[in-house]
Coordinates of C-alpha atoms and ligand atoms in Angstrom, one line a residue:
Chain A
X1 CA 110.5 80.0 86.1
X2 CA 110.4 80.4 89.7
X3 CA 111.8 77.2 91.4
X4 CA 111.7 76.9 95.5
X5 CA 113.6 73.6 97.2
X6 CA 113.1 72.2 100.7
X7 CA 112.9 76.3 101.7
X8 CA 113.4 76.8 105.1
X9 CA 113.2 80.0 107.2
X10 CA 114.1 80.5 110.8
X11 CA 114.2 84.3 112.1
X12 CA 116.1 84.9 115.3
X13 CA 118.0 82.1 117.5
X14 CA 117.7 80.3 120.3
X15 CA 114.9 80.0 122.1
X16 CA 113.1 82.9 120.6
X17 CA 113.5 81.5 117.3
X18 CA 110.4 81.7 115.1
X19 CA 110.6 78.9 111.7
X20 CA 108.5 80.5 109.4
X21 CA 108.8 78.0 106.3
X22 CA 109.2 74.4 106.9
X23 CA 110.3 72.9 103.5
X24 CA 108.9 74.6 100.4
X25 CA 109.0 73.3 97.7
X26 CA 107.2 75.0 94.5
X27 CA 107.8 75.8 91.1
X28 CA 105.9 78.8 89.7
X29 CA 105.4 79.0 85.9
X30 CA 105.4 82.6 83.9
X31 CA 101.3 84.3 84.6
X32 CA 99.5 84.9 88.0
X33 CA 99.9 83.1 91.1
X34 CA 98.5 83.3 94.4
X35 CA 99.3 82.8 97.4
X36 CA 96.6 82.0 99.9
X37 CA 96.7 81.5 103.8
X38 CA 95.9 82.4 107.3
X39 CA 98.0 85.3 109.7
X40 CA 101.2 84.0 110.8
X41 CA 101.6 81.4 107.4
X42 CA 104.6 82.8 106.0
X43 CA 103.3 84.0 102.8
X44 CA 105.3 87.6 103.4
X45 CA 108.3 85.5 104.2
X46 CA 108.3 83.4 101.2
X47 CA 107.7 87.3 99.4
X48 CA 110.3 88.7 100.9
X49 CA 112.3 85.6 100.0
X50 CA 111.5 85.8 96.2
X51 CA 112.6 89.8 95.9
X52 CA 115.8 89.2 98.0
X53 CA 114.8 90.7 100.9
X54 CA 115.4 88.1 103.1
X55 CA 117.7 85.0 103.2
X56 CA 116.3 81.7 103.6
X57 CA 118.1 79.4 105.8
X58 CA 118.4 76.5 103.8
X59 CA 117.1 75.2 100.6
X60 CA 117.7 76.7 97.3
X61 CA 115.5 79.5 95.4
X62 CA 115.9 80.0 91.5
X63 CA 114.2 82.6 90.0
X64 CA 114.9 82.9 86.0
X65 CA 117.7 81.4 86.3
X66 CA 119.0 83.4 89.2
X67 CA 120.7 81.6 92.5
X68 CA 118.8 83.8 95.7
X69 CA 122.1 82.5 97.8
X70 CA 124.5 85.0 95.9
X71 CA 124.8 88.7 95.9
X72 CA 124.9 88.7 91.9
X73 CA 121.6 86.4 91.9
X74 CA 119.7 88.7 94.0
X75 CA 120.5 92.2 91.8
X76 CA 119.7 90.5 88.9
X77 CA 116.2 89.7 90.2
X78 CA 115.9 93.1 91.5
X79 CA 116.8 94.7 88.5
X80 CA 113.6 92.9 87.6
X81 CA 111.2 93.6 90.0
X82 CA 108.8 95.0 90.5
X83 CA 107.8 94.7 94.6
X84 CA 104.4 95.8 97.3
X85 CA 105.0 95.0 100.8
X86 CA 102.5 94.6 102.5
X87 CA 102.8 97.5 105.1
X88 CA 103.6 100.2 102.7
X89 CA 105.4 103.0 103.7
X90 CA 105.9 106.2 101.8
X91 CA 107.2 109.7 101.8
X92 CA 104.6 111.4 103.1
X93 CA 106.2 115.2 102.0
X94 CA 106.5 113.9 98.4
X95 CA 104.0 114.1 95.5
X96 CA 102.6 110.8 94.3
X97 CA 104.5 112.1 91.2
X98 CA 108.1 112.6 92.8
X99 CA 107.7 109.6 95.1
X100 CA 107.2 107.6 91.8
X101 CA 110.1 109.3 90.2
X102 CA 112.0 109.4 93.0
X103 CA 111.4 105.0 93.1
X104 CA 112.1 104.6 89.2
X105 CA 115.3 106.3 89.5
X106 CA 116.2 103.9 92.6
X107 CA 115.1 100.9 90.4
X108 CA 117.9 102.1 87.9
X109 CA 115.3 103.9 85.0
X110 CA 118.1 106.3 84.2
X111 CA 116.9 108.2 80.7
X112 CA 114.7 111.1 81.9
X113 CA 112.1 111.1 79.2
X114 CA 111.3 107.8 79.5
X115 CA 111.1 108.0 83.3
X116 CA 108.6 111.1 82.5
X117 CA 106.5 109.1 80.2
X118 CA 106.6 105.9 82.5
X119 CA 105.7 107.8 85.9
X120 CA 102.8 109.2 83.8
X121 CA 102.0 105.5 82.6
X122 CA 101.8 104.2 85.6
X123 CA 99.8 106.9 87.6
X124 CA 97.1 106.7 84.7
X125 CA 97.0 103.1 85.6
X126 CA 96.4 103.2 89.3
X127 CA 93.9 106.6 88.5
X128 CA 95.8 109.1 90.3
X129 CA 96.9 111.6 87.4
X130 CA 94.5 114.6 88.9
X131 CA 96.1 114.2 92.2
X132 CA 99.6 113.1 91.3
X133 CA 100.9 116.7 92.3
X134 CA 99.4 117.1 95.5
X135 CA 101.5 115.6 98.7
X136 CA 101.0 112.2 99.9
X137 CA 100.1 113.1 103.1
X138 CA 97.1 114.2 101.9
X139 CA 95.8 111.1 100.8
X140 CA 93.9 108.4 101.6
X141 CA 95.1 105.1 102.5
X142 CA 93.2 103.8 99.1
X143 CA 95.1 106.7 97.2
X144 CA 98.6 105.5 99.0
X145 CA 98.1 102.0 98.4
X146 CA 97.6 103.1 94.5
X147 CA 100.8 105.0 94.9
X148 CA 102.3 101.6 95.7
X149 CA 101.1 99.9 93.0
X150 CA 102.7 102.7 90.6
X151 CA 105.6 102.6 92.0
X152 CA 105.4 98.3 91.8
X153 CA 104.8 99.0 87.9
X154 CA 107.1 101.8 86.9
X155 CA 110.2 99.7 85.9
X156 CA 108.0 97.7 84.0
X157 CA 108.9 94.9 85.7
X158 CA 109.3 91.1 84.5
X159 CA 108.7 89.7 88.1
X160 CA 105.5 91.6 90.2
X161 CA 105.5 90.3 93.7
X162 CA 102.4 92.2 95.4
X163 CA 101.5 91.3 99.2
X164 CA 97.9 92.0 100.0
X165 CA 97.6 94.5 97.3
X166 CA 93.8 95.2 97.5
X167 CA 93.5 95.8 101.0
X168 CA 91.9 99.3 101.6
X169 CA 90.9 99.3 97.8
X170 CA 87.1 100.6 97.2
X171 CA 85.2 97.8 95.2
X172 CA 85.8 99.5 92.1
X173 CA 89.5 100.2 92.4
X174 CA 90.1 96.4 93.6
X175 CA 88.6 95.1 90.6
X176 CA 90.4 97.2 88.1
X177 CA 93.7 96.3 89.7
X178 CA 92.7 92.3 89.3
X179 CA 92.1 93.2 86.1
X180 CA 95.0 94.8 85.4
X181 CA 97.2 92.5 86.9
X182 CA 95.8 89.8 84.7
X183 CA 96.7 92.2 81.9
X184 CA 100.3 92.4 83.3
X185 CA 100.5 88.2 83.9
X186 CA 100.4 87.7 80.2
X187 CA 104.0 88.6 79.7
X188 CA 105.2 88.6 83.3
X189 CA 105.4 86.7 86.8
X190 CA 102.9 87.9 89.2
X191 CA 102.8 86.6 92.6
X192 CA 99.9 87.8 94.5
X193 CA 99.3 86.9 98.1
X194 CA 95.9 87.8 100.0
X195 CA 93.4 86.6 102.1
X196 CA 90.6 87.7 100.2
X197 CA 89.9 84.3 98.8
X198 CA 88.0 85.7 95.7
X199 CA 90.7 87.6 94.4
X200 CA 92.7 84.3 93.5
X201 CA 89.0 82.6 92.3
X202 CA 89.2 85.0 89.4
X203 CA 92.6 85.8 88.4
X204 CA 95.2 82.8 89.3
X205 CA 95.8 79.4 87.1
X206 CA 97.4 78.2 89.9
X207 CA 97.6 78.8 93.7
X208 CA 99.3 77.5 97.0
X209 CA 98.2 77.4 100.0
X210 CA 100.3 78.1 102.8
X211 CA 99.7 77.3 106.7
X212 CA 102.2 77.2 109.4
X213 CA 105.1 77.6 106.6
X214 CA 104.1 74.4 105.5
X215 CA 102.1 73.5 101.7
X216 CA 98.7 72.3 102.0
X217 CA 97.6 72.2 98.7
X218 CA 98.9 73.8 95.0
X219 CA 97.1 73.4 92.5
X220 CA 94.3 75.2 91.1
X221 CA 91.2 76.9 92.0
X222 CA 88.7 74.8 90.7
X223 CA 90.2 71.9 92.3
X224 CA 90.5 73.3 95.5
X225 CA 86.8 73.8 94.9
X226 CA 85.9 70.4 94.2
X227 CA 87.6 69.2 97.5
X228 CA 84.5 70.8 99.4
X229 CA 82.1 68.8 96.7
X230 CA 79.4 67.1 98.9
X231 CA 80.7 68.9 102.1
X232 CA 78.5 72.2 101.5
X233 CA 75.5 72.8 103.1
X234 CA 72.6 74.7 103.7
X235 CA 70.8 74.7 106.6
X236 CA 67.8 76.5 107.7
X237 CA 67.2 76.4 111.6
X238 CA 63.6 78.4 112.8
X239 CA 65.0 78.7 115.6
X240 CA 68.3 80.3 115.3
X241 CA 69.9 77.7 117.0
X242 CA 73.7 77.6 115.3
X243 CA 74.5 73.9 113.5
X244 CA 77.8 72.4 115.2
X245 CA 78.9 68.7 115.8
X246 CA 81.8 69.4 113.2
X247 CA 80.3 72.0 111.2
X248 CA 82.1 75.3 109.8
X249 CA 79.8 78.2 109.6
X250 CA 80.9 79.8 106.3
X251 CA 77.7 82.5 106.1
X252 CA 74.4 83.0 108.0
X253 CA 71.5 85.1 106.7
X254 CA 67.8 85.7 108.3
X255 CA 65.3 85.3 106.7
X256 CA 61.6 85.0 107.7
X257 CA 61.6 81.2 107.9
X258 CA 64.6 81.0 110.2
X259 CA 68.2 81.3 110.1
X260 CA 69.6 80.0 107.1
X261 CA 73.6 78.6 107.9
X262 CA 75.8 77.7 104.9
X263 CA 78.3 75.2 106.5
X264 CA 81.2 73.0 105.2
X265 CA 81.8 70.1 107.0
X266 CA 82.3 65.7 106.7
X267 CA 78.1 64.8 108.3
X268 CA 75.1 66.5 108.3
X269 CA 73.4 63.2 109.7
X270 CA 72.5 65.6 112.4
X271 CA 70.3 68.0 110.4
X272 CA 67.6 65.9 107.7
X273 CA 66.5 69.7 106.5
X274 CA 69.9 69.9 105.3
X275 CA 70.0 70.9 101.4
X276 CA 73.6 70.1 99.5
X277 CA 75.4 73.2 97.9
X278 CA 77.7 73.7 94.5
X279 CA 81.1 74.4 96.8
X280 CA 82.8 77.8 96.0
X281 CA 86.1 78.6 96.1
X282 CA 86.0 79.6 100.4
X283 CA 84.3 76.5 100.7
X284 CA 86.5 74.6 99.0
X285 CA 89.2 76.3 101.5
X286 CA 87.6 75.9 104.5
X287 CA 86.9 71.9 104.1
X288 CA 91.3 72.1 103.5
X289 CA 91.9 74.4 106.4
X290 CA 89.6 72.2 108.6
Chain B
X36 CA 121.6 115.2 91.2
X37 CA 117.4 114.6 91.3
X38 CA 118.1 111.6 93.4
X39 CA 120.0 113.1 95.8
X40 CA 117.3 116.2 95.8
X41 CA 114.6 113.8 96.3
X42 CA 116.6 111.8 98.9
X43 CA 117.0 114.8 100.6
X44 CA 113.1 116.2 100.7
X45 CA 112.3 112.9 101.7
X46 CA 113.6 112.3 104.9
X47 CA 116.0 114.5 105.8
X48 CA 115.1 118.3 105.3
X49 CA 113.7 118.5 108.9
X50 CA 117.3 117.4 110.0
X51 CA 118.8 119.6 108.2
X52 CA 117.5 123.2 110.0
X53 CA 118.9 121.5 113.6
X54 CA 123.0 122.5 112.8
X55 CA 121.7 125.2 110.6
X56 CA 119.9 127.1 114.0
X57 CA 122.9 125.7 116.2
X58 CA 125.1 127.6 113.5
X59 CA 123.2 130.7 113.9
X60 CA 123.4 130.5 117.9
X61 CA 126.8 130.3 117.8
X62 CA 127.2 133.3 115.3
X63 CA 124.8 135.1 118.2
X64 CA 127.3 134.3 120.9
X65 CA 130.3 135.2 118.9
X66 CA 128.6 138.4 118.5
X67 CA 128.3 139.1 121.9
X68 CA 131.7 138.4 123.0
X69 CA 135.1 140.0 122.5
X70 CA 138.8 139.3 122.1
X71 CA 139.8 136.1 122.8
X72 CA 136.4 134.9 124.3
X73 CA 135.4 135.0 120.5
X74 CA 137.9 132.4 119.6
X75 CA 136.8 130.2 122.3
X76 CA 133.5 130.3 121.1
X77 CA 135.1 129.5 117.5
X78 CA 137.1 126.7 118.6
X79 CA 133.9 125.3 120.5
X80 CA 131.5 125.2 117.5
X81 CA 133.9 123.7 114.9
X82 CA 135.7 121.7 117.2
X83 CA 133.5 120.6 119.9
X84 CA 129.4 121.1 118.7
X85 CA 130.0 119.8 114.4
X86 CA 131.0 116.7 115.7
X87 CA 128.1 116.0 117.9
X88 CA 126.0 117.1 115.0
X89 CA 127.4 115.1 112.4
X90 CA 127.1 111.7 114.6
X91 CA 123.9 112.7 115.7
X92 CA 122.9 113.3 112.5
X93 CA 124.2 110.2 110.8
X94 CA 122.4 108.4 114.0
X95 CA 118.9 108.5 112.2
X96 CA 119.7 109.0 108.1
X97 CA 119.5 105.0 108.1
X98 CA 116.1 103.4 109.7
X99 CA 114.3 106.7 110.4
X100 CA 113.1 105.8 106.5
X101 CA 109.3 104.6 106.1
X102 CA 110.2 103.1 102.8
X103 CA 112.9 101.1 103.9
X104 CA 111.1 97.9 102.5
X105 CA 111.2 99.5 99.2
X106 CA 114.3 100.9 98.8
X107 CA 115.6 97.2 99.8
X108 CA 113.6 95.9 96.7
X109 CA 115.9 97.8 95.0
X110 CA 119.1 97.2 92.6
X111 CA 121.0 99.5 94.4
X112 CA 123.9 98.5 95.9
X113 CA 124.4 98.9 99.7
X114 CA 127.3 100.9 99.2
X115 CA 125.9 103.3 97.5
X116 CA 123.1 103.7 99.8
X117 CA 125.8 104.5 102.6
X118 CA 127.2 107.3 100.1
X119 CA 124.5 108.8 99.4
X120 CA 123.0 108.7 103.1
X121 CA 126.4 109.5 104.5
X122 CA 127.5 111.5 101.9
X123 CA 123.9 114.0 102.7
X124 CA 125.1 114.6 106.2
X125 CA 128.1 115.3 105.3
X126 CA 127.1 117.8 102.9
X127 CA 125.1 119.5 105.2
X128 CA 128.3 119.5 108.0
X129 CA 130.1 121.1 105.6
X130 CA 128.2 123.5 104.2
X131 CA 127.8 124.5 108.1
X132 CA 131.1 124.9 108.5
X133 CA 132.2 126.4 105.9
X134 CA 129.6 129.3 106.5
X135 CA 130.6 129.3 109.6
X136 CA 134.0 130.4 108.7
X137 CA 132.9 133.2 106.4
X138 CA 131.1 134.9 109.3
X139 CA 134.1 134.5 111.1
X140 CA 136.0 136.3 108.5
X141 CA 133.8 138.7 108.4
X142 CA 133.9 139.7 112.2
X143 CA 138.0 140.1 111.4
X144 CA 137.9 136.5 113.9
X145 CA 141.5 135.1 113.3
X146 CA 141.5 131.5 112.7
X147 CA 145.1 130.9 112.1
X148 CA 145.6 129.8 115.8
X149 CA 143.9 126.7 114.3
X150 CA 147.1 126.5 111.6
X151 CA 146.8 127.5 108.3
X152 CA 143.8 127.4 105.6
X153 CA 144.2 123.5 105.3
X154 CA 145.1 122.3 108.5
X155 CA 142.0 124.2 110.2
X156 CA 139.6 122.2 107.8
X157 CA 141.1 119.4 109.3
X158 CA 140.7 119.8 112.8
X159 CA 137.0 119.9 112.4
X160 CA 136.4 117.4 109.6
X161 CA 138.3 114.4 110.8
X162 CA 136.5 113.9 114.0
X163 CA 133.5 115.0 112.3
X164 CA 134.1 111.9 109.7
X165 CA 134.5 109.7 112.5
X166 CA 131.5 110.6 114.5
X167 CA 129.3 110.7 111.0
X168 CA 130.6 107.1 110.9
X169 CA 130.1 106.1 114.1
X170 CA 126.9 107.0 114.6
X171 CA 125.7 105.3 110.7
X172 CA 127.2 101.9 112.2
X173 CA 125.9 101.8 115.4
X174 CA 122.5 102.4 114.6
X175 CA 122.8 99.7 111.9
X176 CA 124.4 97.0 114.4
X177 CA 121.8 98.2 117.0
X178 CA 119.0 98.4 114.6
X179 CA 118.0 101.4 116.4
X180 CA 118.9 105.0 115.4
X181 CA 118.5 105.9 119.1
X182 CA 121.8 103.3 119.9
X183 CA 123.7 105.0 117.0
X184 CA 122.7 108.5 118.8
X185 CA 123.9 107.2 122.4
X186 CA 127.2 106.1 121.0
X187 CA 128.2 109.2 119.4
X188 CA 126.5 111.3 122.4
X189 CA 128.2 108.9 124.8
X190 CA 131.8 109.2 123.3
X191 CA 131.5 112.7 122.8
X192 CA 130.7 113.3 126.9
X193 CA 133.4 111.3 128.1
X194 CA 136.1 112.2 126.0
X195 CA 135.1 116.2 126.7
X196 CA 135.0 115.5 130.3
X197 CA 138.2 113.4 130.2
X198 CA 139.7 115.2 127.2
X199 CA 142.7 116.6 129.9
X200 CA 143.6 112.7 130.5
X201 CA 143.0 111.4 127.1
X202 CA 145.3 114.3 126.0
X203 CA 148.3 113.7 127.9
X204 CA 148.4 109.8 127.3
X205 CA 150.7 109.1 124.7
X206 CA 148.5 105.9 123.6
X207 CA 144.9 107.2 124.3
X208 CA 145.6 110.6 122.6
X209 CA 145.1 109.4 119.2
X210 CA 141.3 108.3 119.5
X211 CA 140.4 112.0 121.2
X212 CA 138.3 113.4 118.8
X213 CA 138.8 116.9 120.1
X214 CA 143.1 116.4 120.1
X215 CA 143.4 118.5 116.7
X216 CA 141.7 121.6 118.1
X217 CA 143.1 121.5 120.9
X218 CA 146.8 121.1 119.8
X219 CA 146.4 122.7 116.3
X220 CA 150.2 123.0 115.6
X221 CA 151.6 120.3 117.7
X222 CA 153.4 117.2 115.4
X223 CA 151.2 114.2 117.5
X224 CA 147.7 115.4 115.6
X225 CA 148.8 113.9 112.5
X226 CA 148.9 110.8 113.9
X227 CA 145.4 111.3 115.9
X228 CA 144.1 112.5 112.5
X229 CA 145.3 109.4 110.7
X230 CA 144.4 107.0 113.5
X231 CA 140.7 108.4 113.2
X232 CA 140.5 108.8 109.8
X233 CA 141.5 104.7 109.8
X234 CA 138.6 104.3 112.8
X235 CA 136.4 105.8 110.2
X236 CA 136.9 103.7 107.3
X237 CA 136.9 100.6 109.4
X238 CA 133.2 101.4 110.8
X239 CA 132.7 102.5 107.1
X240 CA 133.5 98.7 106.0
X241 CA 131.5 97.5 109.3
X242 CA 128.4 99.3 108.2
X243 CA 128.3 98.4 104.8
X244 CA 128.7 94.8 105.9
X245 CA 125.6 95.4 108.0
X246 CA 123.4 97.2 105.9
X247 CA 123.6 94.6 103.3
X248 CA 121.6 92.1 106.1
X249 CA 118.6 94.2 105.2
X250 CA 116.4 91.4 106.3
X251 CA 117.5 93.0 110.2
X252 CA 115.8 96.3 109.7
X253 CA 112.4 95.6 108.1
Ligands
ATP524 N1 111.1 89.9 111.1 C1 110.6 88.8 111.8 N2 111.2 88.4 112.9 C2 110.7 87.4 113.6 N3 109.7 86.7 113.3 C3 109.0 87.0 112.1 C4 109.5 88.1 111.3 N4 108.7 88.2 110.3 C5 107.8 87.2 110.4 N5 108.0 86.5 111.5 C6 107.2 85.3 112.0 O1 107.1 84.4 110.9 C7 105.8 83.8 110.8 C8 105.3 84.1 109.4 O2 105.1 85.5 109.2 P1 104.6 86.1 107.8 O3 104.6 87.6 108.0 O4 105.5 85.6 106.8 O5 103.1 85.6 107.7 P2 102.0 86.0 106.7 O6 101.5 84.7 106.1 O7 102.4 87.1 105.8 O8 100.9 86.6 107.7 P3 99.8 87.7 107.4 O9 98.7 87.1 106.7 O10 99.4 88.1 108.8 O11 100.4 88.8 106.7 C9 105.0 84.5 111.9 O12 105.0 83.5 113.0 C10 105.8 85.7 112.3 O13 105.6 86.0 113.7
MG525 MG1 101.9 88.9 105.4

């Protein structure tokens, strides 16, 4: 259990002071999470927060049972953790396979054979084994982000906090990590954050969205959905001529009738051709972010 | 051991050949000089150069690391990330060193000017220690490895320039860096020696306070 109060961050002092989190409050049950919002939210802050990282300013943060304030609190959680920043840096002279190794025995996975058979675990996982002995220099960002992933996985970790894990992924890669990171949520906590809003859609029970380190909704997906219900629209225009008075443009398409808009917004009054739409999840985003 | 190893492959081999090929420059000079001049050349590597490279080193063994963010999402302790950052340079100083002297002994150089077997180890470790130290912190409270480098590199040109002054002043005498080579035998280098040694555990406590604020360096 995962429990945020009235969290506030602040970096820096002063008049240069940036608040990044306003008063969170969440509490995040054992399975998948996800954590949506636009640049600049504070979704790597709260991240950062959760794997000890960073301080908060005030408020509390429990995770199992573990105060984030104290010194002690924040080991314990790292001893379970299992953590992706979001700009990943590695050793580019290592192997995939010592870099790994290398990050299991800083996570404290001491007995060498089972470090051997976990570092081989994890790099099956993430589909690196026929290049795990060549240097990481030599791969592609895809590949590197993979080698975050194992490295996120190799202390079999109760507690997988990943930030923007799929970016750079190839379609097939990206759904085989949702996949397996609903595999790993059965036992675990897994906090994902991303922008990619159909990530979440598929994998998380329940969600947040952040904006301006503030909470605009939690809950989950299909209710976010619903909040766009009777706000989706299609609307062709011969013409081209874009829809506004109000109107988000979601997606455009040509086809030989016209332009055909998909928009989310309160009045269509404007536009009798206009034909209602089933809301998906990005709609059901859009109509909160509006 | 395989921590260390990797620790070591990571981000600190290329640092590693810089003493190593000011070593071997040095070994060149004290080839090409004679008599006393050899000594001088002696006294100015293990006295005057291992310092410099030690702080210089210790400068960039902190934030010049592009996996910072995950070796903060670590258990480790921050203490033991000093050791083992600290404890690398140091390795590599005294390995140096120590190789150093063999050549030495090998040109039929006498070192005992410099006191006996112990007290010459001395004269270059303690400022080395405190330079090693000194650079570590400052990067860490400047969050910059170039700050950490400007403070060693900046201590290290004044007190050489001024090292005349600085050794005649009862006070000032004891933060010299350079006091134990130049007065090898004399009784006040103990005290310089302890009074840097105690600088260097200070800075040691000052940078572990810092590096456990790892929110500053990401
Ligand atoms: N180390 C820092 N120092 C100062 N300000 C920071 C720091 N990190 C983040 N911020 C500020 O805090 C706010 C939230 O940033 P954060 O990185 O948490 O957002 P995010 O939701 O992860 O954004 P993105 O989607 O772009 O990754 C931003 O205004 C950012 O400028
Ligand atoms: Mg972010």
């Amino acid at each position: 259990m995962i429990e945020i109060k009235n969290l506030h961050k602040t970096y820096g002092s002063g008049p240069k002071a940036v608040t990044a989190l306003k008063g969170i409050d969440l509490s995040i049950e054992q399975g998948m999470y996800g954590l949506l919002g636009p640049n600049g939210a504070g979704k790597t802050t709260l991240m950062r927060i959760l794997a000890g990282i960073v301080h908060a300013s005030a408020g509390s943060v429990w995770v199992n049972g573990n105060d984030m304030k104290t010194d002690q609190g924040r080991r314990q959680v790292k001893a379970q953790l299992g953590y992706l920043p979001q700009e990943l840096g590695l050793y580019p002279d290592l192997t995939a396979r010592q870099f790994v190794d290398y990050m299991a025995i800083l996570k404290g996975v001491d007995d060498p054979q089972l470090r051997k058979k976990r570092v081989q675990a994890v790099l099956e996982m993430v589909s690196l084994l026929d290049v795990a002995d060549r240097k990481i220099k030599g791969y592609s960002g895809g590949m590197k982000r993979r080698v975050g992933i194992a490295q996120a996985l190799v202390n079999n970790p109760r507690i997988l906090i990943v930030d923007e894990p799929t970016a750079g992924l190839d379609p097939e890669e990206r759904i085989r990590f949702r996949n397996l990171l609903v595999e790993l949520a059965a036992k675990r906590f897994v906090l994902l954050s991303t922008h990619i809003v159909g990530d979440i859609g598929q994998t998380c029970r329940n969600m947040t969205v952040l904006s301006k380190g503030e909470v605009r909704y939690q809950g989950n997906p299909a209710e976010l959905t619903q909040l766009a219900k009777d706000h989706v629209w299609t609307i062709t225009s011969p013409d081209g001529a874009k829809p506004n008075a109000g109107l988000t443009i979601v997606s455009m398409q040509h086809m030989p009738e016209g332009v055909n808009y998909r928009v989310v917004g309160a009045d269509v009054g404007r536009y009798p051709q206009a034909v209602q739409e089933q809301p998906s999840l990005e709609d059901g985003y859009v109509w909160l972010m509006k | 051991m395989s921590r260390l190893n990797y620790t070591f492959q990571a981000f600190q081999k290329d640092h590693f050949w810089l003493p190593v090929a000011v070593m071997g420059l040095f070994m060149l000079i004290t080839l090409l000089m004679t008599g006393d001049r050899q000594y001088s050349v002696v006294r100015a590597f293990l006295g005057f150069t291992l310092p410099l490279l030690a702080g210089g080193l210790s400068a960039y063994t902190f934030l010049e690391d592009s996996a910072l963010e995950l070796q903060f999402a670590t258990k480790r302790p921050a203490w033991k990330m000093i050791a083992e950052r600290l404890g690398l340079v140091l390795f590599v100083i005294v390995f140096v060193s120590l190789t150093f002297q063999l050549f030495i002994q090998l040109l039929g150089v006498s070192l005992s000017p410099l006191g006996n077997v112990f007290q010459r180890q001395l004269v270059w470790f303690v400022p080395c220690l405190t330079t090693l130290v000194l650079g570590g912190a400052v990067s860490l409270m400047a969050r910059n490895s170039n700050g950490g480098m400007a403070a060693v590199g900046g201590l290290w040109i004044i007190q050489i320039l001024l090292r005349g002054w600085f050794a005649r002043e009862p006070v000032w005498r004891n933060v010299l860096l350079f006091y134990g080579v130049m007065d090898p035998l004399g009784q006040p280098r103990i005290l310089n020696q302890i009074t840097l040694t105690v600088f260097s555990l200070l800075l040691l406590v000052a940078a572990h306070t810092l590096l456990k604020k790892q929110e500053r360096y990401i």
